[in-house]
Amino acid sequence: MTQIKKIGLFTSGGDAPGMNAAIRAVVRTAKYYNIEVVGIRRGYEGMINGELFPMDGKSVANIIQRGGTILKTARSEQFKTAEGRRLAYDQLVKHGIQGLVAIGGDGTFTGARIFGSEYDMPIVGLPGTIDNDLYGTDFTIGYDTAINTVIDAVDKIRDTAESHDRLFIVEVMGRDSGLIALRTGIASGAEAIIIPETKRDINALMDRLENGRKDKSSKIVMVAEGEDPGGAFEIGRQVKEKFPNYDTRVSILGHIQRGGKPSCMDRVLASRVGVAAVEALRDGHRNEMIGIVHNEIAFTPFEHACKHHVEINANFLKIVEILSI
Ligand code: ATP
């Protein structure tokens, strides 16, 4: 096994708070092991276009507390083509890169898996997505910050809901996964949670509103956006139609969920997996996502990490039902 001397680093897909902490950890760990780091801007798109530049310990100073990603991120249709991936590989070879660290979500790792099967380029991935929808890590970088942003916002909504005796339908992010809605629903005392995994069951919600406690002055219903961002408006319309005596409002939290200072949990998670990523490349790992399971570093092949089979803990739904009585 040849010792890796130069690695490339990029962020890809949706941004997530804590990505900068992960970038910092990778760059500083590489420096510790005398490995050069080449930053790649705008994910796979920048790789194809040759947006590569050298990074050193100083280039990641004062970023651990910043949201977003200093490397920028993008979605790349070109990388989904064989020709796009060939152009990307040519750029890596031109810059003498012998391994890659990818920070992103399931799309990023699907791309990495395909690329790694076509070219001899070791790649390891760090789970960077607010959705927490990757198998092989208890939490993803950005999830903790995002759920804390959501509960801050819902606490504020609750104040106005309480003052006006209103029912608020709050839509949070989560295209394929209701994990943001599930935890924040519990933490903000929601009446009901509607998530893609249990199919959006509007009848169950109506039943709950019909038969639940009538004496509560405010009610919160948490909805994961699912396939259909803005779908909370339709739910709101149906609720208004069936319960005209409820003062029903809809609030879509949107992109505030992606921004802001990463929480302590996210910074520590990013730092731990960032260090492990460089050590993994040195040790010859490839095609694996590095996560933390039961507080220990865990390696999961990309194909398993992206399987979309992160299961919803049924107890969580039961907890909502019991506690909203
Ligand atoms: P998030 O979960 O936050 O949305 P993500 O990594 O899943 O992040 P995607 O937009 O799904 O974000 O994927 C990021 C990029 O990965 C895509 O823009 C594309 O360049 C690459 N990618 C995704 N799927 C494939 C594929 N099947 N083949 C090659 N590349 C892919």
mmCIF file of C-alpha atoms and ligand atoms in Angstrom:
data_model
loop_
_atom_site.group_PDB
_atom_site.id
_atom_site.type_symbol
_atom_site.label_atom_id
_atom_site.label_comp_id
_atom_site.label_asym_id
_atom_site.label_seq_id
_atom_site.Cartn_x
_atom_site.Cartn_y
_atom_site.Cartn_z
ATOM 1 C CA MET A 1 0.000 0.000 0.000
ATOM 2 C CA THR A 2 1.450 3.387 -1.009
ATOM 3 C CA GLN A 3 1.311 6.035 1.684
ATOM 4 C CA ILE A 4 -1.200 8.748 0.814
ATOM 5 C CA LYS A 5 0.478 12.152 0.507
ATOM 6 C CA LYS A 6 -2.249 14.328 -0.980
ATOM 7 C CA ILE A 7 -6.022 14.278 -0.539
ATOM 8 C CA GLY A 8 -8.949 16.232 -1.962
ATOM 9 C CA LEU A 9 -11.780 17.539 0.226
ATOM 10 C CA PHE A 10 -15.254 18.738 -0.778
ATOM 11 C CA THR A 11 -18.783 19.377 0.467
ATOM 12 C CA SER A 12 -21.743 18.383 -1.694
ATOM 13 C CA GLY A 13 -25.540 18.345 -1.782
ATOM 14 C CA GLY A 14 -27.484 20.379 0.785
ATOM 15 C CA ASP A 15 -25.418 22.438 3.219
ATOM 16 C CA ALA A 16 -25.551 21.611 6.901
ATOM 17 C CA PRO A 17 -24.260 23.436 9.991
ATOM 18 C CA GLY A 18 -21.065 21.734 11.151
ATOM 19 C CA MET A 19 -19.671 21.139 7.673
ATOM 20 C CA ASN A 20 -17.040 23.814 8.403
ATOM 21 C CA ALA A 21 -16.058 22.063 11.619
ATOM 22 C CA ALA A 22 -15.591 18.872 9.583
ATOM 23 C CA ILE A 23 -13.492 20.704 6.966
ATOM 24 C CA ARG A 24 -11.319 22.114 9.730
ATOM 25 C CA ALA A 25 -10.871 18.696 11.329
ATOM 26 C CA VAL A 26 -9.851 17.053 8.039
ATOM 27 C CA VAL A 27 -7.371 19.808 7.126
ATOM 28 C CA ARG A 28 -5.761 19.930 10.575
ATOM 29 C CA THR A 29 -5.551 16.137 10.863
ATOM 30 C CA ALA A 30 -3.941 15.924 7.433
ATOM 31 C CA LYS A 31 -1.384 18.507 8.533
ATOM 32 C CA TYR A 32 -0.717 16.439 11.655
ATOM 33 C CA TYR A 33 0.083 13.424 9.439
ATOM 34 C CA ASN A 34 2.017 15.469 6.819
ATOM 35 C CA ILE A 35 -0.621 15.011 4.151
ATOM 36 C CA GLU A 36 -1.383 17.862 1.743
ATOM 37 C CA VAL A 37 -5.010 18.904 1.312
ATOM 38 C CA VAL A 38 -6.554 20.259 -1.857
ATOM 39 C CA GLY A 39 -9.914 21.965 -1.339
ATOM 40 C CA ILE A 40 -12.497 21.438 -4.074
ATOM 41 C CA ARG A 41 -15.149 24.148 -4.371
ATOM 42 C CA ARG A 42 -18.798 23.437 -5.234
ATOM 43 C CA GLY A 43 -18.727 19.669 -4.825
ATOM 44 C CA TYR A 44 -18.638 17.436 -7.897
ATOM 45 C CA GLU A 45 -19.373 20.389 -10.165
ATOM 46 C CA GLY A 46 -16.204 22.173 -9.029
ATOM 47 C CA MET A 47 -14.246 18.923 -9.338
ATOM 48 C CA ILE A 48 -15.244 18.699 -13.004
ATOM 49 C CA ASN A 49 -14.480 22.384 -13.594
ATOM 50 C CA GLY A 50 -11.102 22.289 -11.856
ATOM 51 C CA GLU A 51 -12.001 24.530 -8.905
ATOM 52 C CA LEU A 52 -9.181 23.084 -6.804
ATOM 53 C CA PHE A 53 -6.872 24.998 -4.461
ATOM 54 C CA PRO A 54 -4.348 24.143 -1.727
ATOM 55 C CA MET A 55 -5.498 24.370 1.906
ATOM 56 C CA ASP A 56 -3.393 24.612 5.039
ATOM 57 C CA GLY A 57 -3.989 24.795 8.779
ATOM 58 C CA LYS A 58 -4.489 28.549 8.565
ATOM 59 C CA SER A 59 -7.136 28.390 5.847
ATOM 60 C CA VAL A 60 -9.501 26.763 8.341
ATOM 61 C CA ALA A 61 -8.897 29.170 11.234
ATOM 62 C CA ASN A 62 -11.984 30.674 12.857
ATOM 63 C CA ILE A 63 -14.542 28.522 11.014
ATOM 64 C CA ILE A 64 -15.528 25.905 13.606
ATOM 65 C CA GLN A 65 -18.398 28.137 14.794
ATOM 66 C CA ARG A 66 -19.682 29.125 11.348
ATOM 67 C CA GLY A 67 -22.680 27.606 9.574
ATOM 68 C CA GLY A 68 -22.676 26.822 5.848
ATOM 69 C CA THR A 69 -19.534 25.599 4.135
ATOM 70 C CA ILE A 70 -16.469 27.635 3.167
ATOM 71 C CA LEU A 71 -15.948 25.162 0.292
ATOM 72 C CA LYS A 72 -19.431 25.982 -1.046
ATOM 73 C CA THR A 73 -21.673 23.210 -2.241
ATOM 74 C CA ALA A 74 -23.612 22.371 -5.370
ATOM 75 C CA ARG A 75 -25.672 19.737 -7.079
ATOM 76 C CA SER A 76 -24.091 18.434 -10.285
ATOM 77 C CA GLU A 77 -26.068 16.818 -13.077
ATOM 78 C CA GLN A 78 -22.853 16.419 -15.070
ATOM 79 C CA PHE A 79 -21.354 14.112 -12.438
ATOM 80 C CA LYS A 80 -24.247 11.730 -13.015
ATOM 81 C CA THR A 81 -22.837 11.058 -16.499
ATOM 82 C CA ALA A 82 -19.812 8.846 -17.249
ATOM 83 C CA GLU A 83 -18.232 11.709 -19.205
ATOM 84 C CA GLY A 84 -18.636 14.100 -16.246
ATOM 85 C CA ARG A 85 -16.989 11.612 -13.907
ATOM 86 C CA ARG A 86 -14.106 11.108 -16.364
ATOM 87 C CA LEU A 87 -13.501 14.874 -16.434
ATOM 88 C CA ALA A 88 -13.557 14.902 -12.624
ATOM 89 C CA TYR A 89 -11.045 12.050 -12.444
ATOM 90 C CA ASP A 90 -8.732 13.828 -14.914
ATOM 91 C CA GLN A 91 -8.701 16.891 -12.645
ATOM 92 C CA LEU A 92 -7.826 14.780 -9.605
ATOM 93 C CA VAL A 93 -4.970 13.093 -11.446
ATOM 94 C CA LYS A 94 -3.721 16.447 -12.742
ATOM 95 C CA HIS A 95 -3.479 17.709 -9.155
ATOM 96 C CA GLY A 96 -1.826 14.525 -7.866
ATOM 97 C CA ILE A 97 -4.734 13.631 -5.561
ATOM 98 C CA GLN A 98 -4.572 10.113 -4.132
ATOM 99 C CA GLY A 99 -7.732 10.029 -2.030
ATOM 100 C CA LEU A 100 -10.912 12.000 -1.341
ATOM 101 C CA VAL A 101 -12.976 13.034 1.657
ATOM 102 C CA ALA A 102 -16.588 13.787 0.688
ATOM 103 C CA ILE A 103 -18.906 15.577 3.123
ATOM 104 C CA GLY A 104 -22.567 15.229 2.161
ATOM 105 C CA GLY A 105 -25.677 13.090 2.174
ATOM 106 C CA ASP A 106 -26.968 10.034 0.368
ATOM 107 C CA GLY A 107 -26.765 11.551 -3.138
ATOM 108 C CA THR A 108 -23.139 12.483 -2.528
ATOM 109 C CA PHE A 109 -22.324 8.947 -1.385
ATOM 110 C CA THR A 110 -24.193 7.379 -4.291
ATOM 111 C CA GLY A 111 -22.004 9.453 -6.625
ATOM 112 C CA ALA A 112 -18.909 8.499 -4.620
ATOM 113 C CA ARG A 113 -19.784 4.798 -4.781
ATOM 114 C CA ILE A 114 -20.182 4.887 -8.571
ATOM 115 C CA PHE A 115 -17.000 6.944 -9.019
ATOM 116 C CA GLY A 116 -15.077 4.593 -6.739
ATOM 117 C CA SER A 117 -16.202 1.585 -8.791
ATOM 118 C CA GLU A 118 -15.024 3.184 -12.050
ATOM 119 C CA TYR A 119 -11.682 4.665 -10.969
ATOM 120 C CA ASP A 120 -8.938 3.712 -8.571
ATOM 121 C CA MET A 121 -9.586 6.572 -6.164
ATOM 122 C CA PRO A 122 -10.105 5.825 -2.463
ATOM 123 C CA ILE A 123 -13.018 7.861 -1.092
ATOM 124 C CA VAL A 124 -14.359 8.128 2.428
ATOM 125 C CA GLY A 125 -17.495 10.069 3.345
ATOM 126 C CA LEU A 126 -18.582 12.152 6.314
ATOM 127 C CA PRO A 127 -22.337 12.314 7.001
ATOM 128 C CA GLY A 128 -23.231 15.977 6.438
ATOM 129 C CA THR A 129 -26.975 16.516 6.164
ATOM 130 C CA ILE A 130 -29.605 18.037 8.412
ATOM 131 C CA ASP A 131 -31.954 15.129 7.632
ATOM 132 C CA ASN A 132 -30.237 12.421 9.746
ATOM 133 C CA ASP A 133 -31.326 9.922 7.086
ATOM 134 C CA LEU A 134 -28.136 7.903 6.681
ATOM 135 C CA TYR A 135 -27.716 4.363 7.935
ATOM 136 C CA GLY A 136 -24.466 3.776 9.849
ATOM 137 C CA THR A 137 -24.399 6.779 12.140
ATOM 138 C CA ASP A 138 -26.608 7.669 15.080
ATOM 139 C CA PHE A 139 -26.563 11.312 14.031
ATOM 140 C CA THR A 140 -25.493 13.263 10.974
ATOM 141 C CA ILE A 141 -23.574 16.548 11.060
ATOM 142 C CA GLY A 142 -26.141 19.370 11.083
ATOM 143 C CA TYR A 143 -29.120 17.485 12.483
ATOM 144 C CA ASP A 144 -28.693 18.607 16.081
ATOM 145 C CA THR A 145 -28.338 22.260 15.098
ATOM 146 C CA ALA A 146 -31.332 22.053 12.752
ATOM 147 C CA ILE A 147 -33.632 20.506 15.358
ATOM 148 C CA ASN A 148 -32.610 23.138 17.889
ATOM 149 C CA THR A 149 -33.356 25.862 15.338
ATOM 150 C CA VAL A 150 -36.778 24.297 14.798
ATOM 151 C CA ILE A 151 -37.686 24.151 18.473
ATOM 152 C CA ASP A 152 -36.569 27.770 18.980
ATOM 153 C CA ALA A 153 -38.882 28.792 16.143
ATOM 154 C CA VAL A 154 -41.789 26.642 17.355
ATOM 155 C CA ASP A 155 -41.450 28.029 20.897
ATOM 156 C CA LYS A 156 -41.972 31.477 19.378
ATOM 157 C CA ILE A 157 -44.917 30.265 17.334
ATOM 158 C CA ARG A 158 -46.376 28.715 20.483
ATOM 159 C CA ASP A 159 -46.357 32.121 22.219
ATOM 160 C CA THR A 160 -48.485 33.697 19.532
ATOM 161 C CA ALA A 161 -50.632 30.554 19.136
ATOM 162 C CA GLU A 162 -51.352 30.623 22.868
ATOM 163 C CA SER A 163 -52.229 34.318 22.861
ATOM 164 C CA HIS A 164 -54.740 33.924 20.039
ATOM 165 C CA ASP A 165 -55.974 30.369 20.789
ATOM 166 C CA ARG A 166 -54.691 29.196 17.439
ATOM 167 C CA LEU A 167 -53.846 25.903 15.814
ATOM 168 C CA PHE A 168 -50.551 26.064 13.931
ATOM 169 C CA ILE A 169 -49.466 23.620 11.276
ATOM 170 C CA VAL A 170 -45.686 23.882 11.118
ATOM 171 C CA GLU A 171 -43.812 22.430 8.150
ATOM 172 C CA VAL A 172 -40.191 21.404 8.642
ATOM 173 C CA MET A 173 -37.583 19.994 6.242
ATOM 174 C CA GLY A 174 -37.234 16.304 5.438
ATOM 175 C CA ARG A 175 -37.855 15.139 1.886
ATOM 176 C CA ASP A 176 -37.612 11.402 2.454
ATOM 177 C CA SER A 177 -37.408 11.424 6.170
ATOM 178 C CA GLY A 178 -39.519 12.658 9.046
ATOM 179 C CA LEU A 179 -36.738 12.539 11.604
ATOM 180 C CA ILE A 180 -36.635 16.332 12.043
ATOM 181 C CA ALA A 181 -40.410 16.471 12.517
ATOM 182 C CA LEU A 182 -40.417 13.516 14.876
ATOM 183 C CA ARG A 183 -37.903 14.785 17.413
ATOM 184 C CA THR A 184 -38.949 18.426 17.250
ATOM 185 C CA GLY A 185 -42.584 17.391 17.539
ATOM 186 C CA ILE A 186 -41.839 15.688 20.840
ATOM 187 C CA ALA A 187 -39.609 18.529 22.036
ATOM 188 C CA SER A 188 -42.176 21.210 21.292
ATOM 189 C CA GLY A 189 -45.180 19.341 22.638
ATOM 190 C CA ALA A 190 -46.955 18.877 19.294
ATOM 191 C CA GLU A 191 -50.483 17.449 19.160
ATOM 192 C CA ALA A 192 -49.671 15.370 16.120
ATOM 193 C CA ILE A 193 -46.813 14.671 13.721
ATOM 194 C CA ILE A 194 -47.216 13.885 10.033
ATOM 195 C CA ILE A 195 -44.190 12.225 8.421
ATOM 196 C CA PRO A 196 -43.513 10.479 5.082
ATOM 197 C CA GLU A 197 -42.631 7.143 6.711
ATOM 198 C CA THR A 198 -46.120 6.608 8.079
ATOM 199 C CA LYS A 199 -47.702 8.090 4.931
ATOM 200 C CA ARG A 200 -49.246 11.445 5.434
ATOM 201 C CA ASP A 201 -52.384 10.373 7.218
ATOM 202 C CA ILE A 202 -54.687 13.333 7.254
ATOM 203 C CA ASN A 203 -57.573 11.226 8.619
ATOM 204 C CA ALA A 204 -55.602 10.381 11.741
ATOM 205 C CA LEU A 205 -54.956 14.073 12.253
ATOM 206 C CA MET A 206 -58.643 14.915 11.814
ATOM 207 C CA ASP A 207 -59.559 12.178 14.256
ATOM 208 C CA ARG A 208 -57.109 13.567 16.778
ATOM 209 C CA LEU A 209 -58.489 17.077 16.444
ATOM 210 C CA GLU A 210 -62.038 15.756 16.689
ATOM 211 C CA ASN A 211 -61.489 13.540 19.717
ATOM 212 C CA GLY A 212 -58.510 15.152 21.453
ATOM 213 C CA ARG A 213 -58.723 17.647 24.306
ATOM 214 C CA LYS A 214 -60.842 20.657 23.477
ATOM 215 C CA ASP A 215 -59.666 22.861 26.329
ATOM 216 C CA LYS A 216 -56.145 23.504 25.031
ATOM 217 C CA SER A 217 -55.731 27.063 23.893
ATOM 218 C CA SER A 218 -52.921 26.390 21.396
ATOM 219 C CA LYS A 219 -52.183 23.396 19.256
ATOM 220 C CA ILE A 220 -49.128 22.567 17.157
ATOM 221 C CA VAL A 221 -49.120 20.008 14.348
ATOM 222 C CA MET A 222 -45.664 19.201 12.979
ATOM 223 C CA VAL A 223 -45.449 18.195 9.316
ATOM 224 C CA ALA A 224 -42.387 16.945 7.407
ATOM 225 C CA GLU A 225 -42.335 18.479 3.926
ATOM 226 C CA GLY A 226 -41.956 15.051 2.271
ATOM 227 C CA GLU A 227 -42.136 14.941 -1.514
ATOM 228 C CA ASP A 228 -44.253 17.997 -1.504
ATOM 229 C CA PRO A 229 -42.761 21.159 0.064
ATOM 230 C CA GLY A 230 -45.559 23.561 0.922
ATOM 231 C CA GLY A 231 -47.954 20.619 1.412
ATOM 232 C CA ALA A 232 -48.778 22.018 4.860
ATOM 233 C CA PHE A 233 -50.967 24.618 3.139
ATOM 234 C CA GLU A 234 -53.180 21.861 1.758
ATOM 235 C CA ILE A 235 -53.375 20.240 5.191
ATOM 236 C CA GLY A 236 -54.256 23.644 6.632
ATOM 237 C CA ARG A 237 -57.006 24.077 4.045
ATOM 238 C CA GLN A 238 -58.557 20.729 4.903
ATOM 239 C CA VAL A 239 -58.379 21.382 8.639
ATOM 240 C CA LYS A 240 -60.038 24.784 8.172
ATOM 241 C CA GLU A 241 -62.786 23.199 6.104
ATOM 242 C CA LYS A 242 -63.537 20.513 8.679
ATOM 243 C CA PHE A 243 -63.008 22.625 11.799
ATOM 244 C CA PRO A 244 -64.072 26.148 10.919
ATOM 245 C CA ASN A 245 -64.137 27.085 14.595
ATOM 246 C CA TYR A 246 -60.352 26.519 14.936
ATOM 247 C CA ASP A 247 -58.267 29.578 14.099
ATOM 248 C CA THR A 248 -55.822 27.622 11.909
ATOM 249 C CA ARG A 249 -52.532 29.010 10.564
ATOM 250 C CA VAL A 250 -49.699 27.478 8.571
ATOM 251 C CA SER A 251 -46.018 28.271 9.074
ATOM 252 C CA ILE A 252 -43.262 26.926 6.826
ATOM 253 C CA LEU A 253 -39.900 27.226 8.526
ATOM 254 C CA GLY A 254 -37.852 26.783 5.324
ATOM 255 C CA HIS A 255 -34.184 27.530 4.969
ATOM 256 C CA ILE A 256 -33.583 28.937 8.433
ATOM 257 C CA GLN A 257 -33.294 25.250 9.368
ATOM 258 C CA ARG A 258 -30.038 24.964 7.419
ATOM 259 C CA GLY A 259 -28.243 27.999 8.779
ATOM 260 C CA GLY A 260 -26.744 29.230 12.003
ATOM 261 C CA LYS A 261 -23.920 28.387 14.341
ATOM 262 C CA PRO A 262 -23.457 24.646 14.707
ATOM 263 C CA SER A 263 -24.347 23.264 18.128
ATOM 264 C CA CYS A 264 -21.708 21.797 20.420
ATOM 265 C CA MET A 265 -22.924 18.282 19.495
ATOM 266 C CA ASP A 266 -22.449 18.961 15.779
ATOM 267 C CA ARG A 267 -19.005 20.501 16.240
ATOM 268 C CA VAL A 268 -17.822 17.528 18.295
ATOM 269 C CA LEU A 269 -19.348 14.989 15.883
ATOM 270 C CA ALA A 270 -17.743 16.779 12.907
ATOM 271 C CA SER A 271 -14.379 16.918 14.656
ATOM 272 C CA ARG A 272 -14.439 13.237 15.586
ATOM 273 C CA VAL A 273 -15.401 11.936 12.162
ATOM 274 C CA GLY A 274 -13.089 14.454 10.458
ATOM 275 C CA VAL A 275 -10.070 13.096 12.325
ATOM 276 C CA ALA A 276 -11.206 9.511 11.655
ATOM 277 C CA ALA A 277 -11.576 10.216 7.908
ATOM 278 C CA VAL A 278 -7.938 11.100 7.401
ATOM 279 C CA GLU A 279 -6.787 8.204 9.564
ATOM 280 C CA ALA A 280 -9.068 5.882 7.587
ATOM 281 C CA LEU A 281 -7.583 6.949 4.250
ATOM 282 C CA ARG A 282 -4.080 6.377 5.687
ATOM 283 C CA ASP A 283 -5.175 2.926 6.826
ATOM 284 C CA GLY A 284 -6.437 1.991 3.355
ATOM 285 C CA HIS A 285 -10.208 2.384 3.842
ATOM 286 C CA ARG A 286 -12.279 3.245 0.773
ATOM 287 C CA ASN A 287 -15.930 3.445 -0.265
ATOM 288 C CA GLU A 288 -17.088 3.884 3.309
ATOM 289 C CA MET A 289 -18.976 6.446 5.298
ATOM 290 C CA ILE A 290 -17.566 7.242 8.714
ATOM 291 C CA GLY A 291 -20.157 7.754 11.400
ATOM 292 C CA ILE A 292 -20.586 7.293 15.116
ATOM 293 C CA VAL A 293 -22.665 4.432 16.455
ATOM 294 C CA HIS A 294 -23.082 4.013 20.210
ATOM 295 C CA ASN A 295 -20.411 6.654 20.709
ATOM 296 C CA GLU A 296 -17.768 4.724 18.697
ATOM 297 C CA ILE A 297 -16.447 5.467 15.197
ATOM 298 C CA ALA A 298 -18.180 3.162 12.704
ATOM 299 C CA PHE A 299 -17.429 2.409 9.041
ATOM 300 C CA THR A 300 -20.329 1.659 6.703
ATOM 301 C CA PRO A 301 -20.002 0.899 2.975
ATOM 302 C CA PHE A 302 -21.596 3.670 0.885
ATOM 303 C CA GLU A 303 -24.150 1.281 -0.561
ATOM 304 C CA HIS A 304 -25.515 0.483 2.892
ATOM 305 C CA ALA A 305 -25.327 4.052 4.191
ATOM 306 C CA CYS A 306 -27.630 5.236 1.375
ATOM 307 C CA LYS A 307 -30.246 2.550 1.562
ATOM 308 C CA HIS A 308 -32.932 4.823 2.955
ATOM 309 C CA HIS A 309 -33.763 2.295 5.616
ATOM 310 C CA VAL A 310 -33.259 4.474 8.626
ATOM 311 C CA GLU A 311 -36.150 3.301 10.685
ATOM 312 C CA ILE A 312 -38.563 5.457 12.550
ATOM 313 C CA ASN A 313 -38.699 4.493 16.191
ATOM 314 C CA ALA A 314 -42.390 3.653 16.669
ATOM 315 C CA ASN A 315 -42.064 4.511 20.360
ATOM 316 C CA PHE A 316 -41.502 8.131 19.393
ATOM 317 C CA LEU A 317 -44.940 8.309 17.746
ATOM 318 C CA LYS A 318 -46.475 6.627 20.755
ATOM 319 C CA ILE A 319 -44.804 9.201 23.020
ATOM 320 C CA VAL A 320 -46.458 12.019 21.071
ATOM 321 C CA GLU A 321 -49.830 10.324 21.384
ATOM 322 C CA ILE A 322 -49.479 9.791 25.124
ATOM 323 C CA LEU A 323 -48.070 13.218 25.961
ATOM 324 C CA SER A 324 -50.535 15.260 23.941
ATOM 325 C CA ILE A 325 -53.503 13.985 25.948
HETATM 326 P P1 ATP B 1 -28.814 16.187 1.120
HETATM 327 O O1 ATP B 1 -29.186 14.899 1.807
HETATM 328 O O2 ATP B 1 -28.493 17.254 2.110
HETATM 329 O O3 ATP B 1 -29.769 16.618 0.057
HETATM 330 P P2 ATP B 1 -27.159 14.867 -0.803
HETATM 331 O O4 ATP B 1 -25.724 14.523 -0.802
HETATM 332 O O5 ATP B 1 -28.123 13.728 -0.716
HETATM 333 O O6 ATP B 1 -27.413 15.917 0.359
HETATM 334 P P3 ATP B 1 -27.922 15.305 -3.560
HETATM 335 O O7 ATP B 1 -28.242 16.559 -4.280
HETATM 336 O O8 ATP B 1 -28.920 14.214 -3.554
HETATM 337 O O9 ATP B 1 -27.492 15.752 -2.092
HETATM 338 O O10 ATP B 1 -26.578 14.721 -4.207
HETATM 339 C C1 ATP B 1 -25.417 15.533 -4.332
HETATM 340 C C2 ATP B 1 -24.757 15.269 -5.655
HETATM 341 O O11 ATP B 1 -24.318 13.894 -5.706
HETATM 342 C C3 ATP B 1 -25.652 15.406 -6.888
HETATM 343 O O12 ATP B 1 -25.823 16.746 -7.294
HETATM 344 C C4 ATP B 1 -24.835 14.622 -7.914
HETATM 345 O O13 ATP B 1 -23.775 15.384 -8.442
HETATM 346 C C5 ATP B 1 -24.252 13.487 -7.058
HETATM 347 N N1 ATP B 1 -25.072 12.294 -7.295
HETATM 348 C C6 ATP B 1 -26.265 11.984 -6.756
HETATM 349 N N2 ATP B 1 -26.756 10.838 -7.271
HETATM 350 C C7 ATP B 1 -25.854 10.419 -8.194
HETATM 351 C C8 ATP B 1 -25.767 9.305 -9.100
HETATM 352 N N3 ATP B 1 -26.722 8.385 -9.153
HETATM 353 N N4 ATP B 1 -24.672 9.214 -9.881
HETATM 354 C C9 ATP B 1 -23.677 10.130 -9.815
HETATM 355 N N5 ATP B 1 -23.707 11.198 -9.008
HETATM 356 C C10 ATP B 1 -24.763 11.349 -8.207
#
